[in-house]
């Protein structure tokens, strides 16, 4: 089901069909569970799973047996669906406490970065738009890249130096989707807080996707929900090599931004110039009169 079902709907459908019932939210949570790698990521997914399941614990046991853990088996730290409300609440409270500590540590690292006075550029966008590929191309790093949904759950930050020796921090974030489940937004609140300190958002879009306008709108709505709609945003139309030139021209003419291909670095020089202008709010010409000045990138995790 491409929507979140109510507990009663889940119970009735499971009883009538005698089949495993999987709604959109549970499917997304299963995928997240399979991709979570860090301790924080696993805790965030488990918290979202618990918040989703708690209202459904009252479903009759016969129906509960059909509401299994999804298509991917048990997620990290997944609780049994037969868990009673008291045990579920105890686990939820413990998860929130652990994530609060991790969030405090993350906030401390952000304050330390702020003391260094380094501008922050965060990469956002719809899932599978090419955000991690762009981070790799910009910083010559080797962040895991996969042609699949929600490949990135944990934010990854790298230091980057422009040709003029100006240094910034570039952060890759979790991919968004339309109607992002509220349980996920709440669970990943600490991770999404990384965006609050960004001086510039690179909104990466897959220009070759027929639904790119819908994806752009979905990301814009989530940024608004997170009170980030006042941030400086640069639209980056990725995968230009797969996109009809007329369509690409129409997108940039209507919405602005610039076209690139992150995987082969096409258009990155122009992107770097726009980034530097936005982050340092200065006006200058091309990066180099001959267009030959190399970009110096530092592949160094910020922890």
mmCIF file of C-alpha atoms in Angstrom:
data_model
loop_
_atom_site.group_PDB
_atom_site.id
_atom_site.type_symbol
_atom_site.label_atom_id
_atom_site.label_comp_id
_atom_site.label_asym_id
_atom_site.label_seq_id
_atom_site.Cartn_x
_atom_site.Cartn_y
_atom_site.Cartn_z
ATOM 1 C CA UNK A 1 0.000 0.000 0.000
ATOM 2 C CA UNK A 2 1.465 3.354 -1.058
ATOM 3 C CA UNK A 3 0.204 5.065 2.094
ATOM 4 C CA UNK A 4 0.276 4.576 5.847
ATOM 5 C CA UNK A 5 -2.538 2.329 7.027
ATOM 6 C CA UNK A 6 -4.292 2.748 10.349
ATOM 7 C CA UNK A 7 -4.052 -0.071 12.920
ATOM 8 C CA UNK A 8 -7.649 -1.103 12.226
ATOM 9 C CA UNK A 9 -7.037 -1.177 8.467
ATOM 10 C CA UNK A 10 -3.972 -3.353 8.989
ATOM 11 C CA UNK A 11 -5.932 -5.710 11.226
ATOM 12 C CA UNK A 12 -8.894 -6.006 8.864
ATOM 13 C CA UNK A 13 -6.815 -6.564 5.727
ATOM 14 C CA UNK A 14 -4.567 -9.115 7.447
ATOM 15 C CA UNK A 15 -7.602 -10.993 8.774
ATOM 16 C CA UNK A 16 -9.480 -10.990 5.461
ATOM 17 C CA UNK A 17 -6.555 -11.921 3.213
ATOM 18 C CA UNK A 18 -4.502 -14.104 5.547
ATOM 19 C CA UNK A 19 -1.468 -12.395 3.997
ATOM 20 C CA UNK A 20 1.452 -10.359 5.247
ATOM 21 C CA UNK A 21 0.428 -6.682 5.247
ATOM 22 C CA UNK A 22 3.017 -4.048 4.411
ATOM 23 C CA UNK A 23 2.214 -0.354 4.079
ATOM 24 C CA UNK A 24 4.441 2.393 2.683
ATOM 25 C CA UNK A 25 5.852 3.481 6.029
ATOM 26 C CA UNK A 26 6.804 -0.030 7.080
ATOM 27 C CA UNK A 27 8.473 -0.685 3.722
ATOM 28 C CA UNK A 28 10.548 2.494 4.064
ATOM 29 C CA UNK A 29 11.502 1.571 7.627
ATOM 30 C CA UNK A 30 12.604 -1.883 6.437
ATOM 31 C CA UNK A 31 14.849 -0.357 3.772
ATOM 32 C CA UNK A 32 16.324 2.052 6.300
ATOM 33 C CA UNK A 33 16.958 -0.848 8.685
ATOM 34 C CA UNK A 34 18.922 -2.708 6.011
ATOM 35 C CA UNK A 35 21.088 0.325 5.197
ATOM 36 C CA UNK A 36 21.808 1.625 8.703
ATOM 37 C CA UNK A 37 25.503 1.166 9.504
ATOM 38 C CA UNK A 38 26.493 3.518 12.301
ATOM 39 C CA UNK A 39 25.333 3.130 15.895
ATOM 40 C CA UNK A 40 23.381 6.371 15.661
ATOM 41 C CA UNK A 41 21.753 5.324 12.394
ATOM 42 C CA UNK A 42 20.644 1.998 13.852
ATOM 43 C CA UNK A 43 19.247 3.664 16.961
ATOM 44 C CA UNK A 44 17.353 6.188 14.855
ATOM 45 C CA UNK A 45 15.809 3.465 12.698
ATOM 46 C CA UNK A 46 14.818 1.383 15.712
ATOM 47 C CA UNK A 47 13.222 4.435 17.318
ATOM 48 C CA UNK A 48 11.208 5.094 14.164
ATOM 49 C CA UNK A 49 10.167 1.427 14.026
ATOM 50 C CA UNK A 50 9.009 1.504 17.635
ATOM 51 C CA UNK A 51 7.027 4.701 17.186
ATOM 52 C CA UNK A 52 5.341 3.180 14.154
ATOM 53 C CA UNK A 53 4.483 -0.093 15.917
ATOM 54 C CA UNK A 54 3.377 1.128 19.330
ATOM 55 C CA UNK A 55 -0.118 2.235 18.209
ATOM 56 C CA UNK A 56 -0.459 -1.164 16.527
ATOM 57 C CA UNK A 57 0.331 -3.283 19.590
ATOM 58 C CA UNK A 58 -3.372 -3.461 20.425
ATOM 59 C CA UNK A 59 -4.112 -5.431 17.248
ATOM 60 C CA UNK A 60 -5.461 -8.912 17.948
ATOM 61 C CA UNK A 61 -2.712 -11.572 18.240
ATOM 62 C CA UNK A 62 -4.063 -13.571 15.291
ATOM 63 C CA UNK A 63 -3.674 -10.578 13.031
ATOM 64 C CA UNK A 64 -0.367 -9.580 14.615
ATOM 65 C CA UNK A 65 1.243 -12.781 13.411
ATOM 66 C CA UNK A 66 0.683 -11.612 9.843
ATOM 67 C CA UNK A 67 2.098 -8.138 10.454
ATOM 68 C CA UNK A 68 5.680 -9.333 10.300
ATOM 69 C CA UNK A 69 8.870 -7.333 10.280
ATOM 70 C CA UNK A 70 8.678 -6.598 6.578
ATOM 71 C CA UNK A 71 10.432 -7.938 3.500
ATOM 72 C CA UNK A 72 13.970 -7.592 4.758
ATOM 73 C CA UNK A 73 13.708 -9.602 7.952
ATOM 74 C CA UNK A 74 14.429 -8.066 11.321
ATOM 75 C CA UNK A 75 15.908 -4.600 11.380
ATOM 76 C CA UNK A 76 18.679 -3.509 13.760
ATOM 77 C CA UNK A 77 17.481 -4.084 17.306
ATOM 78 C CA UNK A 78 13.972 -4.824 16.057
ATOM 79 C CA UNK A 79 11.490 -5.579 18.807
ATOM 80 C CA UNK A 80 8.995 -8.429 18.627
ATOM 81 C CA UNK A 81 5.554 -7.332 17.591
ATOM 82 C CA UNK A 82 4.098 -9.173 20.581
ATOM 83 C CA UNK A 83 5.946 -6.810 22.948
ATOM 84 C CA UNK A 84 3.541 -5.194 25.363
ATOM 85 C CA UNK A 85 3.166 -1.452 25.677
ATOM 86 C CA UNK A 86 5.160 -1.223 28.891
ATOM 87 C CA UNK A 87 8.248 -2.905 27.437
ATOM 88 C CA UNK A 88 7.906 -0.896 24.229
ATOM 89 C CA UNK A 89 7.706 2.371 26.159
ATOM 90 C CA UNK A 90 10.732 1.426 28.263
ATOM 91 C CA UNK A 91 12.744 0.681 25.129
ATOM 92 C CA UNK A 92 11.565 3.881 23.448
ATOM 93 C CA UNK A 93 12.623 5.949 26.462
ATOM 94 C CA UNK A 94 16.045 4.286 26.474
ATOM 95 C CA UNK A 95 16.527 4.941 22.751
ATOM 96 C CA UNK A 96 15.562 8.592 23.143
ATOM 97 C CA UNK A 97 18.049 8.951 26.000
ATOM 98 C CA UNK A 98 20.871 7.371 23.971
ATOM 99 C CA UNK A 99 20.111 9.512 20.931
ATOM 100 C CA UNK A 100 19.992 12.627 23.094
ATOM 101 C CA UNK A 101 23.570 11.934 24.203
ATOM 102 C CA UNK A 102 24.688 11.374 20.613
ATOM 103 C CA UNK A 103 22.899 14.558 19.584
ATOM 104 C CA UNK A 104 24.758 16.471 22.302
ATOM 105 C CA UNK A 105 28.063 15.095 21.021
ATOM 106 C CA UNK A 106 27.141 16.099 17.479
ATOM 107 C CA UNK A 107 26.214 19.598 18.662
ATOM 108 C CA UNK A 108 29.585 19.872 20.419
ATOM 109 C CA UNK A 109 31.397 18.962 17.200
ATOM 110 C CA UNK A 110 29.357 21.568 15.333
ATOM 111 C CA UNK A 111 30.323 24.237 17.861
ATOM 112 C CA UNK A 112 33.972 23.265 17.495
ATOM 113 C CA UNK A 113 33.684 23.644 13.731
ATOM 114 C CA UNK A 114 31.962 27.001 14.168
ATOM 115 C CA UNK A 115 34.881 28.246 16.287
ATOM 116 C CA UNK A 116 37.135 27.609 13.314
ATOM 117 C CA UNK A 117 34.933 29.915 11.268
ATOM 118 C CA UNK A 118 34.520 27.478 8.380
ATOM 119 C CA UNK A 119 31.411 27.984 6.224
ATOM 120 C CA UNK A 120 29.202 24.911 5.818
ATOM 121 C CA UNK A 121 27.685 23.698 2.559
ATOM 122 C CA UNK A 122 25.098 20.909 2.909
ATOM 123 C CA UNK A 123 24.020 18.674 0.040
ATOM 124 C CA UNK A 124 20.296 17.879 0.094
ATOM 125 C CA UNK A 125 17.916 16.319 -2.369
ATOM 126 C CA UNK A 126 15.562 13.518 -3.268
ATOM 127 C CA UNK A 127 16.846 10.009 -2.689
ATOM 128 C CA UNK A 128 19.096 8.634 -5.455
ATOM 129 C CA UNK A 129 19.661 12.067 -7.028
ATOM 130 C CA UNK A 130 23.451 11.719 -6.872
ATOM 131 C CA UNK A 131 24.301 13.569 -3.654
ATOM 132 C CA UNK A 132 27.051 11.201 -2.494
ATOM 133 C CA UNK A 133 28.532 11.107 -5.996
ATOM 134 C CA UNK A 134 28.723 14.899 -5.951
ATOM 135 C CA UNK A 135 30.435 14.859 -2.543
ATOM 136 C CA UNK A 136 32.992 12.389 -3.887
ATOM 137 C CA UNK A 137 33.628 14.461 -7.005
ATOM 138 C CA UNK A 138 34.003 17.699 -5.050
ATOM 139 C CA UNK A 139 36.316 16.333 -2.366
ATOM 140 C CA UNK A 140 38.049 13.398 -4.081
ATOM 141 C CA UNK A 141 36.711 11.152 -1.326
ATOM 142 C CA UNK A 142 35.239 7.663 -1.429
ATOM 143 C CA UNK A 143 31.864 7.819 0.253
ATOM 144 C CA UNK A 144 29.798 4.717 -0.550
ATOM 145 C CA UNK A 145 27.688 5.270 -3.653
ATOM 146 C CA UNK A 146 24.891 2.976 -4.804
ATOM 147 C CA UNK A 147 22.128 3.214 -7.384
ATOM 148 C CA UNK A 148 19.385 2.518 -4.859
ATOM 149 C CA UNK A 149 17.018 4.318 -2.529
ATOM 150 C CA UNK A 150 18.236 5.564 0.854
ATOM 151 C CA UNK A 151 21.840 4.419 0.367
ATOM 152 C CA UNK A 152 22.963 7.249 2.682
ATOM 153 C CA UNK A 153 21.553 7.414 6.210
ATOM 154 C CA UNK A 154 24.425 8.927 8.153
ATOM 155 C CA UNK A 155 25.659 12.449 7.375
ATOM 156 C CA UNK A 156 29.193 12.550 6.016
ATOM 157 C CA UNK A 157 31.300 15.708 6.263
ATOM 158 C CA UNK A 158 34.498 16.545 4.434
ATOM 159 C CA UNK A 159 36.745 19.574 4.363
ATOM 160 C CA UNK A 160 37.191 21.228 0.998
ATOM 161 C CA UNK A 161 39.542 23.964 -0.180
ATOM 162 C CA UNK A 162 38.880 26.316 -3.056
ATOM 163 C CA UNK A 163 41.759 27.347 -5.355
ATOM 164 C CA UNK A 164 42.021 30.618 -3.420
ATOM 165 C CA UNK A 165 42.799 28.595 -0.272
ATOM 166 C CA UNK A 166 39.392 29.291 1.234
ATOM 167 C CA UNK A 167 38.315 26.237 3.199
ATOM 168 C CA UNK A 168 34.774 25.017 3.838
ATOM 169 C CA UNK A 169 32.918 21.976 5.137
ATOM 170 C CA UNK A 170 30.734 19.960 2.755
ATOM 171 C CA UNK A 171 28.125 17.625 4.270
ATOM 172 C CA UNK A 172 26.130 14.879 2.553
ATOM 173 C CA UNK A 173 22.747 14.084 4.117
ATOM 174 C CA UNK A 174 19.998 11.463 3.998
ATOM 175 C CA UNK A 175 17.880 11.510 0.846
ATOM 176 C CA UNK A 176 14.313 12.797 1.057
ATOM 177 C CA UNK A 177 11.115 11.390 -0.463
ATOM 178 C CA UNK A 178 7.596 12.699 -0.900
ATOM 179 C CA UNK A 179 5.394 12.319 2.173
ATOM 180 C CA UNK A 180 8.360 11.431 4.361
ATOM 181 C CA UNK A 181 6.892 9.551 7.361
ATOM 182 C CA UNK A 182 6.733 11.745 10.450
ATOM 183 C CA UNK A 183 8.225 8.924 12.525
ATOM 184 C CA UNK A 184 11.350 9.157 10.387
ATOM 185 C CA UNK A 185 11.576 12.941 10.616
ATOM 186 C CA UNK A 186 11.342 12.731 14.413
ATOM 187 C CA UNK A 187 13.834 9.859 14.662
ATOM 188 C CA UNK A 188 16.368 11.552 12.370
ATOM 189 C CA UNK A 189 15.964 14.944 14.023
ATOM 190 C CA UNK A 190 19.542 14.911 15.340
ATOM 191 C CA UNK A 191 20.919 14.060 11.911
ATOM 192 C CA UNK A 192 18.823 16.687 10.167
ATOM 193 C CA UNK A 193 20.081 19.265 12.664
ATOM 194 C CA UNK A 194 23.282 19.258 10.599
ATOM 195 C CA UNK A 195 21.338 21.279 8.041
ATOM 196 C CA UNK A 196 20.507 24.037 10.506
ATOM 197 C CA UNK A 197 24.114 25.246 10.559
ATOM 198 C CA UNK A 198 24.519 25.242 6.785
ATOM 199 C CA UNK A 199 25.355 28.540 5.112
ATOM 200 C CA UNK A 200 24.427 27.143 1.700
ATOM 201 C CA UNK A 201 22.237 24.229 0.603
ATOM 202 C CA UNK A 202 23.035 22.463 -2.654
ATOM 203 C CA UNK A 203 19.678 21.033 -3.730
ATOM 204 C CA UNK A 204 20.673 18.182 -6.054
ATOM 205 C CA UNK A 205 18.054 16.960 -8.526
ATOM 206 C CA UNK A 206 18.088 14.104 -11.027
ATOM 207 C CA UNK A 207 17.295 16.090 -14.169
ATOM 208 C CA UNK A 208 16.760 12.872 -16.141
ATOM 209 C CA UNK A 209 13.895 11.702 -13.914
ATOM 210 C CA UNK A 210 10.455 12.378 -15.449
ATOM 211 C CA UNK A 211 9.171 13.221 -11.957
ATOM 212 C CA UNK A 212 11.916 15.726 -11.170
ATOM 213 C CA UNK A 213 9.420 18.574 -10.598
ATOM 214 C CA UNK A 214 7.544 16.458 -8.071
ATOM 215 C CA UNK A 215 10.814 15.556 -6.352
ATOM 216 C CA UNK A 216 11.848 19.208 -6.174
ATOM 217 C CA UNK A 217 8.535 20.104 -4.565
ATOM 218 C CA UNK A 218 8.825 17.268 -2.048
ATOM 219 C CA UNK A 219 12.265 18.414 -0.907
ATOM 220 C CA UNK A 220 11.125 22.047 -0.705
ATOM 221 C CA UNK A 221 8.186 21.032 1.516
ATOM 222 C CA UNK A 222 10.444 19.066 3.861
ATOM 223 C CA UNK A 223 12.875 21.978 4.114
ATOM 224 C CA UNK A 224 9.916 24.206 4.996
ATOM 225 C CA UNK A 225 8.721 21.708 7.630
ATOM 226 C CA UNK A 226 12.223 21.767 9.122
ATOM 227 C CA UNK A 227 12.174 25.604 9.153
ATOM 228 C CA UNK A 228 15.024 25.669 6.644
ATOM 229 C CA UNK A 229 13.201 27.485 3.853
ATOM 230 C CA UNK A 230 15.079 30.696 4.666
ATOM 231 C CA UNK A 231 18.417 29.095 3.797
ATOM 232 C CA UNK A 232 20.411 30.096 0.741
ATOM 233 C CA UNK A 233 19.729 27.365 -1.858
ATOM 234 C CA UNK A 234 21.454 26.568 -5.143
ATOM 235 C CA UNK A 235 19.615 24.168 -7.466
ATOM 236 C CA UNK A 236 21.960 21.620 -9.041
ATOM 237 C CA UNK A 237 20.485 19.689 -11.974
ATOM 238 C CA UNK A 238 22.528 16.474 -11.930
ATOM 239 C CA UNK A 239 22.808 13.675 -14.520
ATOM 240 C CA UNK A 240 22.836 16.176 -17.374
ATOM 241 C CA UNK A 241 24.481 13.534 -19.564
ATOM 242 C CA UNK A 242 21.260 11.490 -19.422
ATOM 243 C CA UNK A 243 18.911 14.411 -19.987
ATOM 244 C CA UNK A 244 17.551 15.814 -23.236
ATOM 245 C CA UNK A 245 19.243 19.217 -23.787
ATOM 246 C CA UNK A 246 15.886 20.908 -24.430
ATOM 247 C CA UNK A 247 14.458 19.571 -21.175
ATOM 248 C CA UNK A 248 17.590 20.629 -19.317
ATOM 249 C CA UNK A 249 17.401 24.133 -20.760
ATOM 250 C CA UNK A 250 13.721 24.397 -19.822
ATOM 251 C CA UNK A 251 14.454 23.360 -16.224
ATOM 252 C CA UNK A 252 17.243 25.881 -15.737
ATOM 253 C CA UNK A 253 15.307 28.644 -17.508
ATOM 254 C CA UNK A 254 12.223 28.117 -15.345
ATOM 255 C CA UNK A 255 13.791 27.354 -11.974
ATOM 256 C CA UNK A 256 17.360 28.652 -12.201
ATOM 257 C CA UNK A 257 20.388 26.763 -10.977
ATOM 258 C CA UNK A 258 22.934 25.003 -13.134
ATOM 259 C CA UNK A 259 23.374 21.666 -14.884
ATOM 260 C CA UNK A 260 26.155 19.229 -14.019
ATOM 261 C CA UNK A 261 27.138 15.597 -14.267
ATOM 262 C CA UNK A 262 28.702 14.720 -10.925
ATOM 263 C CA UNK A 263 30.102 11.387 -12.039
ATOM 264 C CA UNK A 264 32.295 12.842 -14.825
ATOM 265 C CA UNK A 265 32.712 16.315 -13.235
ATOM 266 C CA UNK A 266 30.982 18.166 -16.067
ATOM 267 C CA UNK A 267 29.982 21.649 -14.922
ATOM 268 C CA UNK A 268 31.802 21.437 -11.577
ATOM 269 C CA UNK A 269 34.001 24.479 -12.270
ATOM 270 C CA UNK A 270 30.898 26.639 -12.623
ATOM 271 C CA UNK A 271 29.377 25.017 -9.545
ATOM 272 C CA UNK A 272 32.500 25.760 -7.507
ATOM 273 C CA UNK A 273 32.399 29.397 -8.537
ATOM 274 C CA UNK A 274 28.738 29.690 -7.544
ATOM 275 C CA UNK A 275 29.446 27.944 -4.234
ATOM 276 C CA UNK A 276 32.329 30.259 -3.414
ATOM 277 C CA UNK A 277 30.281 33.334 -4.247
ATOM 278 C CA UNK A 278 27.395 32.137 -2.100
ATOM 279 C CA UNK A 279 29.495 31.105 0.881
ATOM 280 C CA UNK A 280 31.818 34.076 0.991
ATOM 281 C CA UNK A 281 29.386 36.626 -0.469
ATOM 282 C CA UNK A 282 32.012 38.126 -2.680
ATOM 283 C CA UNK A 283 32.081 39.050 -6.343
ATOM 284 C CA UNK A 284 34.803 37.968 -8.684
ATOM 285 C CA UNK A 285 35.347 36.591 -12.146
ATOM 286 C CA UNK A 286 36.305 33.099 -13.226
ATOM 287 C CA UNK A 287 38.319 30.811 -10.987
ATOM 288 C CA UNK A 288 41.359 31.263 -13.166
ATOM 289 C CA UNK A 289 41.993 33.371 -16.279
ATOM 290 C CA UNK A 290 43.116 30.292 -18.184
ATOM 291 C CA UNK A 291 40.653 27.925 -16.548
ATOM 292 C CA UNK A 292 43.553 25.674 -15.579
ATOM 293 C CA UNK A 293 43.924 26.244 -11.852
ATOM 294 C CA UNK A 294 43.392 22.902 -10.090
ATOM 295 C CA UNK A 295 40.985 22.442 -7.218
ATOM 296 C CA UNK A 296 42.622 21.294 -4.010
ATOM 297 C CA UNK A 297 40.422 18.883 -2.072
ATOM 298 C CA UNK A 298 41.057 17.313 1.298
ATOM 299 C CA UNK A 299 39.568 13.877 1.962
ATOM 300 C CA UNK A 300 39.437 14.113 5.729
ATOM 301 C CA UNK A 301 36.516 12.922 7.813
ATOM 302 C CA UNK A 302 35.381 15.363 10.462
ATOM 303 C CA UNK A 303 34.027 12.706 12.778
#
